[in-house]
């Protein structure tokens, strides 16, 4: 089997019991998004594919906030597959620099491949699937749907964002609605605009229903 086939098998097994918003199907959607975006970009396609598949292999949110586990798991796997060291380092850099982290995180690494995978991952946080994932995670954390008395907190530090227990709806303002202006590629920007509009429509309907107006 090829490195790509083995990576898909590894990710499926590793994330078999993962929270639904960060499971194999999330990886698969990000992978598909990345392939679509990469069509219009000059990039190393294998790095894009592996980066998309491994970007959330051990998300710090589910590992007591430890951000070193994902890169470690990815490195051990890629070394076991005898992947070139240059490829391994690139994948590790993608994993370490892809996250939103409150929007105030400064990337310590840049590459066209990171830009593609980051856009692909962010697209999965937008639109219908983004809404579904957001409420799924809120339920996973037993958060309230919405509380009119708790305003969204913008410009959070990385630690504040990581430790937030705010109602699920606040996440739209603290992250999701900010993403369209943070996309890197033209394809990513175009798709993000469409999904952003869908979320605005959802929020309008949500508030109308909350107030008993519709």
Tab-separated table of N, CA, C and O in Angstrom, residues 47-113:
chain	number	residue	atom	x	y	z
A	47	UNK	N	2.238	16.826	0.057
A	47	UNK	CA	2.263	17.531	1.341
A	47	UNK	C	0.865	18.035	1.688
A	47	UNK	O	0.425	17.943	2.840
A	48	UNK	N	0.142	18.544	0.691
A	48	UNK	CA	-1.239	19.005	0.912
A	48	UNK	C	-2.114	17.849	1.380
A	48	UNK	O	-2.865	17.970	2.360
A	49	UNK	N	-2.022	16.714	0.707
A	49	UNK	CA	-2.846	15.554	1.064
A	49	UNK	C	-2.534	15.054	2.470
A	49	UNK	O	-3.438	14.815	3.280
A	50	UNK	N	-1.254	14.877	2.766
A	50	UNK	CA	-0.860	14.377	4.089
A	50	UNK	C	-1.184	15.398	5.182
A	50	UNK	O	-1.626	15.037	6.272
A	51	UNK	N	-0.973	16.669	4.887
A	51	UNK	CA	-1.285	17.722	5.857
A	51	UNK	C	-2.758	17.760	6.189
A	51	UNK	O	-3.150	17.901	7.355
A	52	UNK	N	-3.600	17.622	5.165
A	52	UNK	CA	-5.052	17.629	5.377
A	52	UNK	C	-5.478	16.423	6.211
A	52	UNK	O	-6.318	16.539	7.116
A	53	UNK	N	-4.905	15.272	5.927
A	53	UNK	CA	-5.292	14.050	6.634
A	53	UNK	C	-4.804	14.016	8.077
A	53	UNK	O	-5.457	13.430	8.951
A	54	UNK	N	-3.669	14.656	8.345
A	54	UNK	CA	-3.054	14.554	9.678
A	54	UNK	C	-3.203	15.815	10.529
A	54	UNK	O	-2.757	15.844	11.673
A	55	UNK	N	-3.864	16.848	9.999
A	55	UNK	CA	-3.850	18.145	10.693
A	55	UNK	C	-4.483	18.103	12.082
A	55	UNK	O	-4.141	18.886	12.956
A	56	UNK	N	-5.443	17.208	12.296
A	56	UNK	CA	-6.145	17.112	13.584
A	56	UNK	C	-5.994	15.719	14.192
A	56	UNK	O	-6.892	15.236	14.864
A	57	UNK	N	-4.867	15.080	13.961
A	57	UNK	CA	-4.710	13.686	14.371
A	57	UNK	C	-4.763	13.512	15.891
A	57	UNK	O	-5.143	12.453	16.395
A	58	UNK	N	-4.426	14.562	16.620
A	58	UNK	CA	-4.553	14.525	18.087
A	58	UNK	C	-4.773	15.952	18.563
A	58	UNK	O	-3.884	16.609	19.089
A	59	UNK	N	-5.991	16.454	18.343
A	59	UNK	CA	-6.348	17.842	18.667
A	59	UNK	C	-6.128	18.117	20.153
A	59	UNK	O	-6.547	17.344	21.009
A	60	UNK	N	-5.470	19.244	20.441
A	60	UNK	CA	-5.161	19.591	21.836
A	60	UNK	C	-6.416	19.732	22.694
A	60	UNK	O	-6.374	19.518	23.906
A	61	UNK	N	-7.567	20.087	22.057
A	61	UNK	CA	-8.819	20.239	22.822
A	61	UNK	C	-9.211	18.943	23.528
A	61	UNK	O	-9.891	18.964	24.542
A	62	UNK	N	-8.793	17.820	22.955
A	62	UNK	CA	-9.163	16.516	23.517
A	62	UNK	C	-7.980	15.829	24.200
A	62	UNK	O	-8.039	14.650	24.527
A	63	UNK	N	-6.906	16.609	24.407
A	63	UNK	CA	-5.707	16.076	25.063
A	63	UNK	C	-5.197	17.038	26.128
A	63	UNK	O	-4.011	17.343	26.201
A	64	UNK	N	-6.145	17.523	26.949
A	64	UNK	CA	-5.813	18.416	28.062
A	64	UNK	C	-5.012	19.643	27.625
A	64	UNK	O	-4.171	20.146	28.365
A	65	UNK	N	-5.299	20.121	26.410
A	65	UNK	CA	-4.645	21.340	25.934
A	65	UNK	C	-3.214	21.145	25.464
A	65	UNK	O	-2.537	22.118	25.123
A	66	UNK	N	-2.731	19.918	25.437
A	66	UNK	CA	-1.347	19.651	25.043
A	66	UNK	C	-1.200	19.755	23.520
A	66	UNK	O	-1.709	18.926	22.775
A	67	UNK	N	-0.481	20.783	23.074
A	67	UNK	CA	-0.325	21.023	21.638
A	67	UNK	C	0.837	20.243	21.021
A	67	UNK	O	1.081	20.337	19.818
A	68	UNK	N	1.550	19.485	21.839
A	68	UNK	CA	2.698	18.742	21.317
A	68	UNK	C	2.320	17.340	20.851
A	68	UNK	O	3.077	16.694	20.128
A	69	UNK	N	1.136	16.862	21.262
A	69	UNK	CA	0.760	15.476	20.961
A	69	UNK	C	0.514	15.262	19.465
A	69	UNK	O	1.000	14.286	18.879
A	70	UNK	N	-0.225	16.178	18.820
A	70	UNK	CA	-0.504	16.034	17.386
A	70	UNK	C	0.764	15.904	16.552
A	70	UNK	O	0.913	14.936	15.793
A	71	UNK	N	1.699	16.864	16.681
A	71	UNK	CA	2.951	16.756	15.925
A	71	UNK	C	3.726	15.472	16.244
A	71	UNK	O	4.304	14.860	15.342
A	72	UNK	N	3.702	15.061	17.505
A	72	UNK	CA	4.433	13.846	17.913
A	72	UNK	C	3.845	12.603	17.256
A	72	UNK	O	4.562	11.766	16.704
A	73	UNK	N	2.507	12.488	17.308
A	73	UNK	CA	1.828	11.337	16.695
A	73	UNK	C	2.076	11.309	15.190
A	73	UNK	O	2.364	10.249	14.608
A	74	UNK	N	1.982	12.480	14.554
A	74	UNK	CA	2.198	12.554	13.107
A	74	UNK	C	3.626	12.160	12.741
A	74	UNK	O	3.846	11.402	11.781
A	75	UNK	N	4.597	12.664	13.502
A	75	UNK	CA	6.008	12.336	13.218
A	75	UNK	C	6.265	10.845	13.359
A	75	UNK	O	6.888	10.224	12.492
A	76	UNK	N	5.775	10.260	14.456
A	76	UNK	CA	6.001	8.827	14.678
A	76	UNK	C	5.413	7.998	13.541
A	76	UNK	O	6.034	7.044	13.069
A	77	UNK	N	4.213	8.380	13.101
A	77	UNK	CA	3.583	7.633	12.008
A	77	UNK	C	4.376	7.795	10.714
A	77	UNK	O	4.675	6.801	10.027
A	78	UNK	N	4.712	9.029	10.356
A	78	UNK	CA	5.406	9.275	9.092
A	78	UNK	C	6.793	8.641	9.077
A	78	UNK	O	7.251	8.147	8.040
A	79	UNK	N	7.465	8.634	10.230
A	79	UNK	CA	8.762	7.965	10.317
A	79	UNK	C	8.601	6.458	10.111
A	79	UNK	O	9.435	5.822	9.454
A	80	UNK	N	7.515	5.900	10.659
A	80	UNK	CA	7.266	4.464	10.490
A	80	UNK	C	7.018	4.105	9.025
A	80	UNK	O	7.222	2.960	8.613
A	81	UNK	N	6.577	5.112	8.260
A	81	UNK	CA	6.313	4.915	6.829
A	81	UNK	C	7.519	5.287	5.961
A	81	UNK	O	7.441	5.294	4.754
A	82	UNK	N	8.607	5.634	6.644
A	82	UNK	CA	9.847	6.030	5.947
A	82	UNK	C	9.641	7.235	5.020
A	82	UNK	O	10.225	7.307	3.921
A	83	UNK	N	8.795	8.151	5.433
A	83	UNK	CA	8.588	9.388	4.666
A	83	UNK	C	9.846	10.246	4.747
A	83	UNK	O	10.567	10.210	5.749
A	84	UNK	N	10.162	11.019	3.716
A	84	UNK	CA	11.350	11.882	3.750
A	84	UNK	C	11.274	12.884	4.905
A	84	UNK	O	10.194	13.411	5.205
A	85	UNK	N	12.406	13.155	5.537
A	85	UNK	CA	12.443	14.078	6.676
A	85	UNK	C	11.916	15.460	6.287
A	85	UNK	O	11.219	16.106	7.067
A	86	UNK	N	12.223	15.894	5.085
A	86	UNK	CA	11.755	17.200	4.618
A	86	UNK	C	10.217	17.253	4.606
A	86	UNK	O	9.611	18.255	5.011
A	87	UNK	N	9.592	16.168	4.177
A	87	UNK	CA	8.128	16.082	4.165
A	87	UNK	C	7.581	16.077	5.583
A	87	UNK	O	6.598	16.769	5.892
A	88	UNK	N	8.217	15.306	6.460
A	88	UNK	CA	7.770	15.215	7.858
A	88	UNK	C	7.799	16.589	8.521
A	88	UNK	O	6.831	17.007	9.161
A	89	UNK	N	8.907	17.308	8.349
A	89	UNK	CA	9.043	18.645	8.955
A	89	UNK	C	7.950	19.581	8.434
A	89	UNK	O	7.357	20.358	9.194
A	90	UNK	N	7.662	19.508	7.146
A	90	UNK	CA	6.628	20.362	6.553
A	90	UNK	C	5.253	20.044	7.156
A	90	UNK	O	4.495	20.955	7.516
A	91	UNK	N	4.937	18.746	7.285
A	91	UNK	CA	3.648	18.341	7.871
A	91	UNK	C	3.545	18.824	9.311
A	91	UNK	O	2.492	19.333	9.736
A	92	UNK	N	4.616	18.682	10.071
A	92	UNK	CA	4.629	19.133	11.478
A	92	UNK	C	4.359	20.635	11.543
A	92	UNK	O	3.588	21.121	12.381
A	93	UNK	N	5.000	21.386	10.644
A	93	UNK	CA	4.789	22.843	10.613
A	93	UNK	C	3.351	23.201	10.282
A	93	UNK	O	2.796	24.166	10.827
A	94	UNK	N	2.723	22.419	9.416
A	94	UNK	CA	1.308	22.654	9.096
A	94	UNK	C	0.452	22.417	10.339
A	94	UNK	O	-0.398	23.243	10.692
A	95	UNK	N	0.679	21.306	11.017
A	95	UNK	CA	-0.102	20.966	12.215
A	95	UNK	C	0.059	22.039	13.296
A	95	UNK	O	-0.909	22.433	13.949
A	96	UNK	N	1.272	22.536	13.457
A	96	UNK	CA	1.554	23.504	14.536
A	96	UNK	C	1.041	24.904	14.235
A	96	UNK	O	0.889	25.721	15.154
A	97	UNK	N	0.765	25.193	12.964
A	97	UNK	CA	0.403	26.572	12.605
A	97	UNK	C	-0.981	26.732	11.986
A	97	UNK	O	-1.336	27.827	11.559
A	98	UNK	N	-1.771	25.665	11.978
A	98	UNK	CA	-3.056	25.711	11.268
A	98	UNK	C	-4.184	26.322	12.088
A	98	UNK	O	-5.107	26.918	11.561
A	99	UNK	N	-4.119	26.219	13.410
A	99	UNK	CA	-5.274	26.537	14.260
A	99	UNK	C	-5.581	28.021	14.357
A	99	UNK	O	-4.707	28.879	14.203
A	100	UNK	N	-6.842	28.302	14.675
A	100	UNK	CA	-7.341	29.674	14.835
A	100	UNK	C	-6.816	30.299	16.129
A	100	UNK	O	-6.336	31.418	16.150
A	101	UNK	N	-6.944	29.559	17.242
A	101	UNK	CA	-6.430	29.966	18.558
A	101	UNK	C	-6.846	31.379	18.965
A	101	UNK	O	-6.041	32.169	19.450
A	102	UNK	N	-8.124	31.709	18.722
A	102	UNK	CA	-8.625	33.013	19.131
A	102	UNK	C	-8.371	34.118	18.119
A	102	UNK	O	-8.766	35.257	18.313
A	103	UNK	N	-7.669	33.788	17.045
A	103	UNK	CA	-7.419	34.774	15.998
A	103	UNK	C	-6.208	35.645	16.244
A	103	UNK	O	-5.831	36.460	15.412
A	104	UNK	N	-5.558	35.489	17.399
A	104	UNK	CA	-4.409	36.322	17.719
A	104	UNK	C	-3.099	35.558	17.639
A	104	UNK	O	-2.070	36.005	18.117
A	105	UNK	N	-3.158	34.376	17.045
A	105	UNK	CA	-1.989	33.520	16.947
A	105	UNK	C	-1.159	33.931	15.745
A	105	UNK	O	-1.647	34.046	14.639
A	106	UNK	N	0.143	34.158	15.979
A	106	UNK	CA	1.026	34.515	14.873
A	106	UNK	C	1.706	33.270	14.339
A	106	UNK	O	2.372	32.550	15.068
A	107	UNK	N	1.514	33.029	13.057
A	107	UNK	CA	2.136	31.858	12.444
A	107	UNK	C	3.658	32.015	12.441
A	107	UNK	O	4.174	33.067	12.111
A	108	UNK	N	4.338	30.924	12.807
A	108	UNK	CA	5.799	30.944	12.805
A	108	UNK	C	6.342	30.292	11.536
A	108	UNK	O	7.537	30.119	11.389
A	109	UNK	N	5.432	29.925	10.653
A	109	UNK	CA	5.818	29.218	9.437
A	109	UNK	C	4.804	29.552	8.352
A	109	UNK	O	3.614	29.680	8.635
A	110	UNK	N	5.265	29.698	7.135
A	110	UNK	CA	4.328	29.916	6.027
A	110	UNK	C	4.738	29.065	4.833
A	110	UNK	O	5.930	28.852	4.596
A	111	UNK	N	3.757	28.570	4.129
A	111	UNK	CA	3.985	27.866	2.870
A	111	UNK	C	2.661	27.827	2.130
A	111	UNK	O	1.596	27.971	2.734
A	112	UNK	N	2.734	27.632	0.844
A	112	UNK	CA	1.511	27.539	0.044
A	112	UNK	C	0.680	26.342	0.506
A	112	UNK	O	-0.550	26.403	0.553
A	113	UNK	N	1.358	25.246	0.895
A	113	UNK	CA	0.663	24.041	1.341
A	113	UNK	C	-0.084	24.299	2.646
A	113	UNK	O	-1.229	23.857	2.803
